[in-house]
Coordinates of C-alpha atoms in Angstrom, one line a residue:
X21 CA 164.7 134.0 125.9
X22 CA 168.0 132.6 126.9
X23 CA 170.4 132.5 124.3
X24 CA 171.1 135.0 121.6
X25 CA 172.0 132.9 118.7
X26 CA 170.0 133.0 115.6
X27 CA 167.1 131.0 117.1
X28 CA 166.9 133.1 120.3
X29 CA 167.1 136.1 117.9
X30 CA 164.6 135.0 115.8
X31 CA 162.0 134.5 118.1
X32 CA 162.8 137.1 120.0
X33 CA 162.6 139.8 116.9
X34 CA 158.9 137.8 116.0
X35 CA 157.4 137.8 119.3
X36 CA 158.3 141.5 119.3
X37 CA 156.8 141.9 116.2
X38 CA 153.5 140.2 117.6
X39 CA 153.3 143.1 120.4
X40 CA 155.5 141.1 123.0
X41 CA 157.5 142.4 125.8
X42 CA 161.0 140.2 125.6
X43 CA 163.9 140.2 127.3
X44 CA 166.8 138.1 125.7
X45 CA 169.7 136.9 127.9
X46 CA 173.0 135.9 126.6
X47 CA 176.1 134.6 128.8
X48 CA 178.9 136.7 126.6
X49 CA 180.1 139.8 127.2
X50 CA 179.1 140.8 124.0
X51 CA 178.5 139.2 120.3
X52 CA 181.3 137.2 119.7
X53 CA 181.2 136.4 115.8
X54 CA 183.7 134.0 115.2
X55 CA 183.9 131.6 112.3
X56 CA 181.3 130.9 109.5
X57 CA 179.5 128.0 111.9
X58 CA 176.2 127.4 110.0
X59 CA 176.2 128.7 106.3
X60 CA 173.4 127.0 104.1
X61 CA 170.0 129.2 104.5
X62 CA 167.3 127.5 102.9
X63 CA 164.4 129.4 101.1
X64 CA 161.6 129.1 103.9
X65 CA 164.4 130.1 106.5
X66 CA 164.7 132.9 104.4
X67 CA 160.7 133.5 104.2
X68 CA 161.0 134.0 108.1
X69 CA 163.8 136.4 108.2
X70 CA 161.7 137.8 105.4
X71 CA 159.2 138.7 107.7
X72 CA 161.3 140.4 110.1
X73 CA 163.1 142.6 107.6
X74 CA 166.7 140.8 106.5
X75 CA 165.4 138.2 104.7
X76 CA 166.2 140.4 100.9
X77 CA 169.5 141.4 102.7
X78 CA 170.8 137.9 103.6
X79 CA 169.8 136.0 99.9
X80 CA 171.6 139.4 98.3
X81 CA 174.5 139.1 100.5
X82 CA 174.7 135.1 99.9
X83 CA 176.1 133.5 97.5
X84 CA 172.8 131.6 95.9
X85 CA 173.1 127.8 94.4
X86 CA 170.8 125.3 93.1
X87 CA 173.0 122.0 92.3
X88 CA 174.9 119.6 94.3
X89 CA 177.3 117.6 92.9
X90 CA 178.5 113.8 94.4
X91 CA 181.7 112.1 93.6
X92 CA 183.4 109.1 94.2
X93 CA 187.2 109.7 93.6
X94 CA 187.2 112.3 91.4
X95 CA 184.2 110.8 89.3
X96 CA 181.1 112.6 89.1
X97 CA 178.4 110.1 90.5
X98 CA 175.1 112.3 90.1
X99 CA 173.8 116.3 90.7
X100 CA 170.8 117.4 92.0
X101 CA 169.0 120.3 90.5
X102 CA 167.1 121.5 93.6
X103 CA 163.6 123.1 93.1
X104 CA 163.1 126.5 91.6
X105 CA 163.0 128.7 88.8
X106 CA 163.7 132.9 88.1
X107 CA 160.3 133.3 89.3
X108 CA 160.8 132.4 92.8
X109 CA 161.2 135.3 95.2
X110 CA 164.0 133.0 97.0
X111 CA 166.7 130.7 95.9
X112 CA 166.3 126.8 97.5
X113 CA 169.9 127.9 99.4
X114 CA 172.1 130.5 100.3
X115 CA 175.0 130.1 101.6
X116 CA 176.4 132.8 104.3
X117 CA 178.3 133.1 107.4
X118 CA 175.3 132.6 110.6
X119 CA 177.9 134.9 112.3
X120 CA 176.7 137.6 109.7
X121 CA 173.4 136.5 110.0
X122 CA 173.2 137.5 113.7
X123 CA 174.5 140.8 113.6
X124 CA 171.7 141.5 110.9
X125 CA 169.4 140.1 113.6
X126 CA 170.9 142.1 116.7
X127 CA 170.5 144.9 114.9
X128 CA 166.6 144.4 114.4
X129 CA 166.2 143.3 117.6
X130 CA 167.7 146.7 118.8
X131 CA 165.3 148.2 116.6
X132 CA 162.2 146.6 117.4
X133 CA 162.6 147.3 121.6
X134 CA 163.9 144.0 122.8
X135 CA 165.7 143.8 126.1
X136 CA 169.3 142.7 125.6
X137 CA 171.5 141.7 128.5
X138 CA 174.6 140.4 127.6
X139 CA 176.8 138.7 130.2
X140 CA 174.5 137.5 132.2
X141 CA 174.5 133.6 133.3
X142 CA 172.1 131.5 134.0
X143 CA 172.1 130.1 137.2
X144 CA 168.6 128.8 138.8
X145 CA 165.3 128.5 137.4
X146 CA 161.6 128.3 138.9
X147 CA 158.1 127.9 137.8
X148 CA 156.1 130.0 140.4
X149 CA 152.8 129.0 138.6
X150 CA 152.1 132.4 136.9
X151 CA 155.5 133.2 136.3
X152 CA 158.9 132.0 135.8
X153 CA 161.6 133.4 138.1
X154 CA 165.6 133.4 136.5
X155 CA 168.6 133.6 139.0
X156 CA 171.6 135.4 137.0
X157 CA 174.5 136.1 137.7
X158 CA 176.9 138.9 136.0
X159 CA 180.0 140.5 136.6
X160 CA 178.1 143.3 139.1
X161 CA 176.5 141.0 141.0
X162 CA 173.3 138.8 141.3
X163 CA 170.2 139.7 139.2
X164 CA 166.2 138.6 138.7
X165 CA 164.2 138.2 136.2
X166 CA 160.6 137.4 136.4
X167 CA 159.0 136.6 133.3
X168 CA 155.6 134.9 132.0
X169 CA 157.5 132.1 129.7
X170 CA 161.3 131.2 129.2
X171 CA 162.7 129.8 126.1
X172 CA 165.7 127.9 126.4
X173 CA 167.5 128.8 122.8
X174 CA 171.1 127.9 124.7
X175 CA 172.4 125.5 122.0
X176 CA 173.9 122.0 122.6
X177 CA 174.6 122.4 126.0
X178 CA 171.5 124.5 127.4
X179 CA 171.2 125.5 130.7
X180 CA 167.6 125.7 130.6
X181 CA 167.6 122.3 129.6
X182 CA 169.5 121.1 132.2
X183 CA 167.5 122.8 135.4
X184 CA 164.5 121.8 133.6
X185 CA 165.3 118.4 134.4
X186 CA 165.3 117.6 130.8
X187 CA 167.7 114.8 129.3
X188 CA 169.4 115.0 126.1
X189 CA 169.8 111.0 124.9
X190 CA 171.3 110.2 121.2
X191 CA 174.8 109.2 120.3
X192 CA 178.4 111.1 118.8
X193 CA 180.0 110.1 115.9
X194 CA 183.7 108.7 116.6
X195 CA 185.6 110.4 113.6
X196 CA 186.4 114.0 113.8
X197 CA 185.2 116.5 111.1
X198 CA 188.2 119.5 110.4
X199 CA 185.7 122.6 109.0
X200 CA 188.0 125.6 107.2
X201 CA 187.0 129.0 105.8
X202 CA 189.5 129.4 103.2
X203 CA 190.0 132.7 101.9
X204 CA 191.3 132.1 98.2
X205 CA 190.6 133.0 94.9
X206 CA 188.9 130.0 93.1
X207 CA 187.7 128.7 89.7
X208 CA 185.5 126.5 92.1
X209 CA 181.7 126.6 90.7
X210 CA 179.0 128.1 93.5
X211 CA 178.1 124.7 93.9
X212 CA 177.7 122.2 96.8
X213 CA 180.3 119.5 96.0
X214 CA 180.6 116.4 98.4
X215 CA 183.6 113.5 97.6
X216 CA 183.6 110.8 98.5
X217 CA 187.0 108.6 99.3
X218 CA 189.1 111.7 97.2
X219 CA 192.4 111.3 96.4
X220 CA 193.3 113.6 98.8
X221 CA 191.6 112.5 101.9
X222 CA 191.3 108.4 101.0
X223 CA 188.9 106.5 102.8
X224 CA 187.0 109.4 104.2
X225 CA 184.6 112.6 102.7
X226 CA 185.1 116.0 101.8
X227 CA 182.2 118.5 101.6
X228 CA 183.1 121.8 99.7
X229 CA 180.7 125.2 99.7
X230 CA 181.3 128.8 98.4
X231 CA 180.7 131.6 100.2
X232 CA 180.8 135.3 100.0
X233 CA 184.0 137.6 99.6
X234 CA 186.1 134.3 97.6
X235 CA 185.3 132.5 101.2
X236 CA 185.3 128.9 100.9
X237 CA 183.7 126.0 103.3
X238 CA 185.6 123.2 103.6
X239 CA 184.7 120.0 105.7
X240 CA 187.1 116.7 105.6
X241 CA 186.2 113.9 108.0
X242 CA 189.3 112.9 109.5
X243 CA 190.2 110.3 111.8
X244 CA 189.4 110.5 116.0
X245 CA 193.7 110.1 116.5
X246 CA 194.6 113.4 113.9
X247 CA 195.7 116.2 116.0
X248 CA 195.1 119.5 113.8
X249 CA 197.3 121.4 115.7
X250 CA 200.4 119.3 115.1
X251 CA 199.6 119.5 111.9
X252 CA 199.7 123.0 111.6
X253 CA 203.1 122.8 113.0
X254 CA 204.5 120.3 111.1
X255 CA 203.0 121.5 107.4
X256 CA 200.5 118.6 107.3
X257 CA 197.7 121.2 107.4
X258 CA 198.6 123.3 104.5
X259 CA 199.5 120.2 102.5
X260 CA 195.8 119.2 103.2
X261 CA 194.3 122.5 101.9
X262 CA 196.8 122.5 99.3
X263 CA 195.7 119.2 97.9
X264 CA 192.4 121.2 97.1
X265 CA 192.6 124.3 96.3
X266 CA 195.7 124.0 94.2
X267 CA 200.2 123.8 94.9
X268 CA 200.3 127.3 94.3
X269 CA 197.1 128.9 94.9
X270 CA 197.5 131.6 97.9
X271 CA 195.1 131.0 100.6
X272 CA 194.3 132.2 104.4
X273 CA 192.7 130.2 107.0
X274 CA 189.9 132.4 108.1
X275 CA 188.7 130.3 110.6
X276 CA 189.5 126.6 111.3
X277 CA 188.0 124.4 114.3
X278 CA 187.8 120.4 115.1
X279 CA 184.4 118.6 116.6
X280 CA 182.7 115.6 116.4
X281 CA 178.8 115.5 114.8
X282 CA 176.1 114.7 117.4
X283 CA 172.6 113.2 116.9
X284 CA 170.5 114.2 120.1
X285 CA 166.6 114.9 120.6
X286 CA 165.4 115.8 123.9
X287 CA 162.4 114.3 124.9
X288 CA 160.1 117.0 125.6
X289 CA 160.1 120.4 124.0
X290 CA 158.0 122.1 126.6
X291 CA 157.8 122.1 131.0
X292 CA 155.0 123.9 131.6
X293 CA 155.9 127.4 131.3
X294 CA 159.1 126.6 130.1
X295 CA 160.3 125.4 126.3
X296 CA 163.0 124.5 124.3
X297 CA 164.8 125.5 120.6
X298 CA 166.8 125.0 118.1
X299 CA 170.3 122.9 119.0
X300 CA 169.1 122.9 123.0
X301 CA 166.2 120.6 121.8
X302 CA 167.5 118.4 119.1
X303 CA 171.0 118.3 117.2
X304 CA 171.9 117.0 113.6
X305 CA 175.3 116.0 111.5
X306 CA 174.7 118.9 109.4
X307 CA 174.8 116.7 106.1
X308 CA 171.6 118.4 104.7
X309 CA 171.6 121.7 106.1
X310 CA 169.0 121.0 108.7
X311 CA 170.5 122.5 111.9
X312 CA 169.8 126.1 111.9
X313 CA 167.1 125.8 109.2
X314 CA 165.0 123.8 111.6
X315 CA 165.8 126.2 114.4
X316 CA 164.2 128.8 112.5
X317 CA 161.0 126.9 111.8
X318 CA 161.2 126.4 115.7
X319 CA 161.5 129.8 116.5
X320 CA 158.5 130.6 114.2
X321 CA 156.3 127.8 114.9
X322 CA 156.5 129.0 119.3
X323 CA 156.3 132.8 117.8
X324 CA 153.0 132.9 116.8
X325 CA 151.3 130.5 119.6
X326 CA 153.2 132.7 122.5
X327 CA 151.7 135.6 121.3
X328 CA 148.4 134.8 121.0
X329 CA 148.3 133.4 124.2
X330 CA 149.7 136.3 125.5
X331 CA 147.2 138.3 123.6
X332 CA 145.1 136.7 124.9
X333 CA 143.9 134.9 121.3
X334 CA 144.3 131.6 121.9
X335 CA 143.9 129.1 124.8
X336 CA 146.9 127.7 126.8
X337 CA 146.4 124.5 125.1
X338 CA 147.5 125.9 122.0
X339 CA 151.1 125.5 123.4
X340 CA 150.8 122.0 123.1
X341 CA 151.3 121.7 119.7
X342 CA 154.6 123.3 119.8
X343 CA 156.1 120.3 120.8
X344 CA 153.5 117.7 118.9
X345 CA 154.5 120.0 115.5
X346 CA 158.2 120.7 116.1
X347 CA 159.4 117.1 117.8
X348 CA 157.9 115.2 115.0
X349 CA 159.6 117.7 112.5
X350 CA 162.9 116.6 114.5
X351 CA 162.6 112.9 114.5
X352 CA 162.0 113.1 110.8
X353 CA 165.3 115.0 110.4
X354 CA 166.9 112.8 112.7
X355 CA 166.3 109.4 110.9
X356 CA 167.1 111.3 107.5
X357 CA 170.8 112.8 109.1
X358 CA 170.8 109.1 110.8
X359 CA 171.1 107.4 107.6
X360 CA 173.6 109.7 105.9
X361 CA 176.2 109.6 108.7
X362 CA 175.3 105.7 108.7
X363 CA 176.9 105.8 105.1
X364 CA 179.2 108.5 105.3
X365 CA 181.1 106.6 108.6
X366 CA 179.6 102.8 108.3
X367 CA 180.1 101.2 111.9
X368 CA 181.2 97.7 111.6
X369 CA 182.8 95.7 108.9
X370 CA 179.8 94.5 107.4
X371 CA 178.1 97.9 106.9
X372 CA 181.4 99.0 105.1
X373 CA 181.9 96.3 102.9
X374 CA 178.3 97.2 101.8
X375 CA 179.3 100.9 101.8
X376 CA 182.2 100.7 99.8
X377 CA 180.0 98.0 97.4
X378 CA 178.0 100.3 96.8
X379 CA 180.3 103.2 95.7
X380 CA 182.4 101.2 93.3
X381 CA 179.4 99.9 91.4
X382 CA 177.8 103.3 91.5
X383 CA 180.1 104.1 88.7
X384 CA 179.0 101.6 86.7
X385 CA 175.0 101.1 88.0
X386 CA 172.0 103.5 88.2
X387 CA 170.8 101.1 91.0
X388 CA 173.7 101.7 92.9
X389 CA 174.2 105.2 92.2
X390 CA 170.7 106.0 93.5
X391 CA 171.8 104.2 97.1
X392 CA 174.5 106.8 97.4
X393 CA 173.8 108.9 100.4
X394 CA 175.6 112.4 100.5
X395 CA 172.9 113.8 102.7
X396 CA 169.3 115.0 101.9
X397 CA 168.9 118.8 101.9
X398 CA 166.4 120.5 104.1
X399 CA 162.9 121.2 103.4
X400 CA 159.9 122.8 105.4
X401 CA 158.3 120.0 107.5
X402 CA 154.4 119.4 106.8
X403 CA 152.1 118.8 109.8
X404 CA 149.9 115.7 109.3
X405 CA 149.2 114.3 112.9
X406 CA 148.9 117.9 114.3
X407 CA 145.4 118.6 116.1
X408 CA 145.6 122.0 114.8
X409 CA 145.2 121.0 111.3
X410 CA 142.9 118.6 109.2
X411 CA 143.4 115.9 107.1
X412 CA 143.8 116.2 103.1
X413 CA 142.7 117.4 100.8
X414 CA 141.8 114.5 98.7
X415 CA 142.5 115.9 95.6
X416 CA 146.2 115.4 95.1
X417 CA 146.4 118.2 92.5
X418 CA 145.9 120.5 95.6
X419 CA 148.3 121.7 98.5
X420 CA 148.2 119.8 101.5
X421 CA 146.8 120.8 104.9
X422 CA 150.0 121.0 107.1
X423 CA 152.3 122.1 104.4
X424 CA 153.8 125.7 104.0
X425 CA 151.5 127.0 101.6
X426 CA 153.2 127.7 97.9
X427 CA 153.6 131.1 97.1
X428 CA 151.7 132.9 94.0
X429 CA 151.6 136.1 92.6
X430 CA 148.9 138.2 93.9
X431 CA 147.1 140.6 91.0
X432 CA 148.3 143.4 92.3
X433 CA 151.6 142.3 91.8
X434 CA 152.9 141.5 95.5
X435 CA 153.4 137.6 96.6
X436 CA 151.0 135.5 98.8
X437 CA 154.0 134.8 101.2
X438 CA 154.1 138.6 101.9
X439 CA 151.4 138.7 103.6
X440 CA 151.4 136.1 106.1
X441 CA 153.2 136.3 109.7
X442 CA 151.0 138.5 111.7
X443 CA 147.6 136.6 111.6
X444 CA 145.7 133.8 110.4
X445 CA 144.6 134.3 106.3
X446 CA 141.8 132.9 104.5
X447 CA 142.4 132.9 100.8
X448 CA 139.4 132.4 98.9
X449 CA 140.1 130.9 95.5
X450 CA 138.7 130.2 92.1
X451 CA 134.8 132.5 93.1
X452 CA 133.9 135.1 90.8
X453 CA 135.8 138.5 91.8
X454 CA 132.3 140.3 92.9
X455 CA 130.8 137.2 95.0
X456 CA 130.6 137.7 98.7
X457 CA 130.9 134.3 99.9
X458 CA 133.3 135.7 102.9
X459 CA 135.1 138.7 104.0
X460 CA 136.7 140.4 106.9
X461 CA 133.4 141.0 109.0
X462 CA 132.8 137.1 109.6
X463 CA 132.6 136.3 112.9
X464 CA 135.7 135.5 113.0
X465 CA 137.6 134.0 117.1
X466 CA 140.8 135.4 115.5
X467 CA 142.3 138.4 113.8
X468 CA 142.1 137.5 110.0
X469 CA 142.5 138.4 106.7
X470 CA 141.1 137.5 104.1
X471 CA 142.4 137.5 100.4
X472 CA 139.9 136.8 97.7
X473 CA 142.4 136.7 94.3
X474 CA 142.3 135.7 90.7
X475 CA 146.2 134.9 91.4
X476 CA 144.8 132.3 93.7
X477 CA 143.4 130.3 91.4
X478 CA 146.1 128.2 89.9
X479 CA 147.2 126.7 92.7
X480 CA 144.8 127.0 95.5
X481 CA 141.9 126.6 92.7
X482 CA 142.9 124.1 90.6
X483 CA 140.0 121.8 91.8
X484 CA 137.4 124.3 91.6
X485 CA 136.3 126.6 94.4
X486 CA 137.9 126.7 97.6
X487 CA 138.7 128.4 100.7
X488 CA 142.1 127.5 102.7
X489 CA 142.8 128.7 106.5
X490 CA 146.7 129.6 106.2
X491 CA 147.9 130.4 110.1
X492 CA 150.8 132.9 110.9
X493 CA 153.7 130.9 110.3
X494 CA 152.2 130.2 106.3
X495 CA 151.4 126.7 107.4
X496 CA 148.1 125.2 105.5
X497 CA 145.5 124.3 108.7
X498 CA 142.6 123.1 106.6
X499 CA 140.2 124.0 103.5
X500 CA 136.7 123.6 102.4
X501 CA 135.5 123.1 99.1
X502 CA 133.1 125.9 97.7
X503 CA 131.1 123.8 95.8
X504 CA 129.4 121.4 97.9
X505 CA 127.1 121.9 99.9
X506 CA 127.2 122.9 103.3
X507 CA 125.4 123.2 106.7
X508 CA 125.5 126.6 107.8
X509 CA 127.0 129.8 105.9
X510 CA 130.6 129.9 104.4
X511 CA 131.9 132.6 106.4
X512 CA 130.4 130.6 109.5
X513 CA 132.3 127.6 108.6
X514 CA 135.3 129.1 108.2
X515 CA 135.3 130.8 111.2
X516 CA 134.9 127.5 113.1
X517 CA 137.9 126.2 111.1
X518 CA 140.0 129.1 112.0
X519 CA 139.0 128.4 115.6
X520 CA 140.4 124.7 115.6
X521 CA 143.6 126.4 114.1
X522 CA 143.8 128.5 116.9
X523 CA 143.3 125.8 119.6
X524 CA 140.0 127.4 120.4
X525 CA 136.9 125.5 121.3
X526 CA 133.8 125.8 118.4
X527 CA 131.6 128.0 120.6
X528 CA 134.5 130.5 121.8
X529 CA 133.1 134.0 121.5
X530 CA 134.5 136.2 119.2
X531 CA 137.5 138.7 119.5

């Protein structure tokens, strides 16, 4: 891996996990921590640091929310109630620094044996067929690696990218965006608010987010020709800060910087032994929360397909549908990031005419109000082109294939979730608790499990009798009704279905 932000560290503690050798190579001296950058952690990102052991630490150290608010002025326009209830193991969001985030991750990294090597800089790159060979460069002198894979999780301006002879196309947004951790104490709610045209910023949006230790985000869009830093000198600044948290409130700037919001997909995720992750593959406006969340579904989507090839589990082709799965995941969150900087900062005066339109009669029209775009937040992508996983099922009462699978509670009291991230599961739904129709002996290409469970039943058996192929990342891959008939025996069909979920051909011999 090359780059030890929180995708690189991700992948790296999961692969590790998975029985991998990994070495993770990071340009800096050391970690450098500085600022909040990311903060909003949604549930299923959660899930995967779950699996890796900080996922109960980062939701308890958060602070947890479930509504966004949108206004226009100071006028309430609408709130969304995201998903969820007490049962859940994990709130929709969390909000925390990413900065905190990755030292949780370093340190699991340290305990799980991967290689670390800070300050060393990526200089030269080559596929030698078998292997790939890095040229580094540190402050003692030039080094080698030779490894089996790279992973290029080097952020918005990867190196890996670059000698991979990869492009990066997409556009920037022209008006600046000043983010601010505020250190204050506030009778704000631990809510997600978003302003449009406020008072205090008119004509442009403010985003506002709590965080931990009386920490708060706040992002105002600004125009391209403000220079922060002569407004920190001439008391513009902390007339902007006051205008929201209050004349007399005392306040600290924990952390303050200035950039402009880019919307970038490379075109391939993958050069033969060589991928891409997280921001070095696609980058969002972060209206939505689906930078880093999406980076994590990266990093465990690659996870589990590198190590079974490694393991040698799983044909090459498997790789494949890293890209197929993950690119389509970022076009989607593209064209949804697209249309909410298209109405946050309308190019042209047509398209703000229209904008503005429709914010003035949203006060006054449902209609209106429901064309108000303050940016959709992140969910899990599903995978329905992939061809790892099969169409349906028809029922629409049931979870789809390609979706992450809905977590239940197990009879024994532990979650489904739990148990997934280590190999393929089969959960067998909805048959009496003493029938036999599968179990762990099947002849099965892969490593499963299988979990026959009364909890099952609501969700997974809701139709009647069923069987479901769940992979390692807690993806849905297929399912097969229990009640028809079939060709063949159950176990014999579901070992065949856990083989095209694998990337394995139907006659590949067992493990």
């Amino acid at each position: 891996m090359v780059g030890a932000g929180p995708v690189g560290l991700t992948l790296a503690a999961r692969l590790a996990q998975h029985g991998i050798r990994v070495t993770l190579i990071e340009q800096t001296p050391r970690h450098m921590g500085e600022g909040s950058k990311a903060i909003c952690m949604q549930r299923e990102t959660l899930e995967i640091w779950s699996r890796i052991g900080i996922g109960e630490r980062v939701a308890s150290r958060g602070v947890q929310w479930q509504v966004g608010r949108t206004y226009y002025g100071t006028r309430e326009l609408f709130s969304v109630q995201l998903p969820g209830s007490s049962a859940d193991h994990f709130p929709p969001f969390v909000n925390i620094s990413q900065s905190e985030v990755e030292e949780l991750l370093l340190d699991r990294c340290r305990e799980l044996g991967v290689d670390l090597r800070w300050g060393h800089r990526l200089e030269g790159l080559t596929d030698e067929g078998a292997n790939v060979r890095l040229v580094l460069a540190t402050d003692s002198g030039p080094a080698e690696v030779v490894a089996r894979y790279v992973v290029g999780t080097d952020g918005a301006h990867s190196t890996v990218r670059d000698l991979i002879g990869v492009g990066f196309p997409g556009h920037t947004h022209g008006d600046q965006f000043l983010i601010c951790d505020i250190r204050a104490q506030l009778r704000f709610p631990s809510e997600r608010r978003f302003f449009f045209d406020p008072p205090w910023n008119p004509g442009r949006q403010v985003l506002i987010h709590p965080q931990p230790d009386d920490t708060w985000r706040i992002d105002w869009q600004i125009a391209p020709e403000i220079n922060i830093e002569a407004e920190r000198a001439d008391g513009r600044l902390d007339r902007r800060i006051r205008a929201v948290v209050g004349p007399t409130t005392e306040y600290e700037v924990a952390w303050m910087t200035v950039y402009r919001f880019h919307q970038r997909l490379a075109p391939a995720f993958r050069r033969g032994t060589r991928f891409l992750a997280g921001d070095a593959a696609h980058l969002y406006a972060p209206f939505g929360a689906r930078g880093l969340n999406s980076g994590a579904a990266d990093a465990e989507n690659l996870a589990w397909k590198l190590a079974m090839v490694l393991n040698g589990q799983a044909p090459e082709a498997l790789l494949e549908t890293y890209e197929t799965e993950r690119r389509a995941a970022a076009r989607e969150n593209l064209a949804v990031t697209d249309a909410t900087m298209r109405f946050m900062a309308p190019q042209g005066r047509l398209q703000r005419v229209w904008r503005n339109l429709v914010l003035r009669g949203s006060t006054r029209f449902a209609w209106l109000r429901r064309r108000v775009n303050s940016g959709k937040l992140a969910e899990p992508f599903t995978y329905p082109s992939s061809p790892i996983v099969e169409g349906g099922p028809e029922d629409p009462s049931l979870p789809r294939h390609g979706a992450v699978a809905p977590d239940v509670r197990l009879s024994d009291g532990t979650r489904l979730k739990a148990r997934f991230g280590f190999s393929f599961v089969v959960l067998v739904a909805a048959v009496a608790p003493h029938a036999s129709l599968v179990d762990d002996s099947a002849p099965w290409p892969v490593p499963v499990e299988v979990i026959a469970d009364e909890g099952l039943t609501a969700v997974y058996g809701a139709a009647g009798p069923r069987a479901w192929v769940a992979r390692p990342d807690g993806h849905l891959a297929s399912s097969l009704s229990l009640t028809e008939p079939a060709g063949g025996s159950v176990g014999a069909r579901l070992a065949e279905m856990v083989g095209r979920a694998a990337g394995r051909e139907r006659d590949s011999a067992p493990v």
